[in-house]
Phi, psi and omega in degrees: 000151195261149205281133189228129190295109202289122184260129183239148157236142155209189208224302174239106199286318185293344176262323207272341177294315158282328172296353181283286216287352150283317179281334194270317173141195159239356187243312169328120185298173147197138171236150206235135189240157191237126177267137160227355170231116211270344147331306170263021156256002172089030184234156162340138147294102154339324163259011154219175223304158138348042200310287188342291237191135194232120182301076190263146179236130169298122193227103190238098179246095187317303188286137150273342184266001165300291191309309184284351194266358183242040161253336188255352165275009165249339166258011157287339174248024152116011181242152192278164221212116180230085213258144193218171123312308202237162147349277173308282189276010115288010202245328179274301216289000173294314216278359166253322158217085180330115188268134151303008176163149209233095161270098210239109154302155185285263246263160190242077191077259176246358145259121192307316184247034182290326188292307181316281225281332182301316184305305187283342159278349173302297191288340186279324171324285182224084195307005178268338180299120212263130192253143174214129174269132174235146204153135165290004182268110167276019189256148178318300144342266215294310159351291198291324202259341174277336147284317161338304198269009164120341219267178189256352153178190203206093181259160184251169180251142023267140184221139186312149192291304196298317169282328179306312214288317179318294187310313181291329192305332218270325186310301220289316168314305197285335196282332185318306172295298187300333181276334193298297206269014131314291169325321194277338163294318172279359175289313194293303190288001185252047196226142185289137181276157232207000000 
């Protein structure tokens, strides 16, 4: 089949580019158009709310006042926010609003690993789901096994408000690029050759 170059807008290229070039292949042709005012490609403004599409994100934190002050730096850059405590009750209310993405503390009250348990039912649930550990455990171990275990980085606390809020967008950016070239892959094989 003849090999077709994959078309992207994206906005901050040196971080969405390796995650392009991870979905895509390192052998995949690709060309890249660099947008600088993203108002006229018809994409969100990066420093404001979310337009397309509002974004939910899962936030599971034992402190509360940690849960609420970073619930609110995420819906300050536009995403709706479904903030939980415990294990158990995320685990229903995902089962009520699915999230688009899942921020997980390790230990959660009197489990030491409830986010690590929280992660693998999240993921047999929906193995797609893009995960990030937020956590004061900093030893490599606990890294290595958080990756390990599906999620998509493993940042420690404390960690700035203003990069959490960052971070997810740029997730939410690589997931954006993953649906494209799904699409733009299912345009090509089913499109007739000429």
């Amino acid at each position: 089949p003849p090999r077709v170059a994959h078309r992207f807008i994206f906005l901050q290229a040196h971080e969405d580019l390796a995650g392009l070039r991870t979905l895509v292949g390192p052998h995949e042709p690709l060309l890249v158009h660099l947008i600088h005012d993203p108002r006229a490609a018809g994409v969100a403004d990066p420093e404001g709310p979310l337009e397309q599409r509002s974004r939910a994100a899962l936030l599971v934190e034992d402190d509360p006042d940690q849960r609420a002050n970073m619930a609110d730096a995420l819906k300050r850059r536009g995403f709706a926010v479904n903030t939980y405590g415990s294990r158990g009750d995320a685990l229903s209310g995902c089962a009520e609003q699915p999230p688009d993405i899942a921020i997980l503390d390790i230990m959660l009250g009197d489990e030491v690993d409830g986010g690590f348990d929280l992660c693998r039912a999240l993921l047999a649930q929906r193995p797609d789901l893009p995960i990030i550990f937020l956590t004061s455990r900093s030893d490599d171990i606990d890294r290595i096994s958080g990756l390990r275990l599906g999620a998509w980085d493993y940042q420690t606390k404390p960690i700035s408000l203003a990069f959490l809020a960052e971070r997810v967008g740029s997730l939410f950016r690589i997931m954006d690029l993953k649906e494209t070239v799904s699409k733009t892959s299912s345009e090509t094989t089913s499109a007739p050759e000429q």
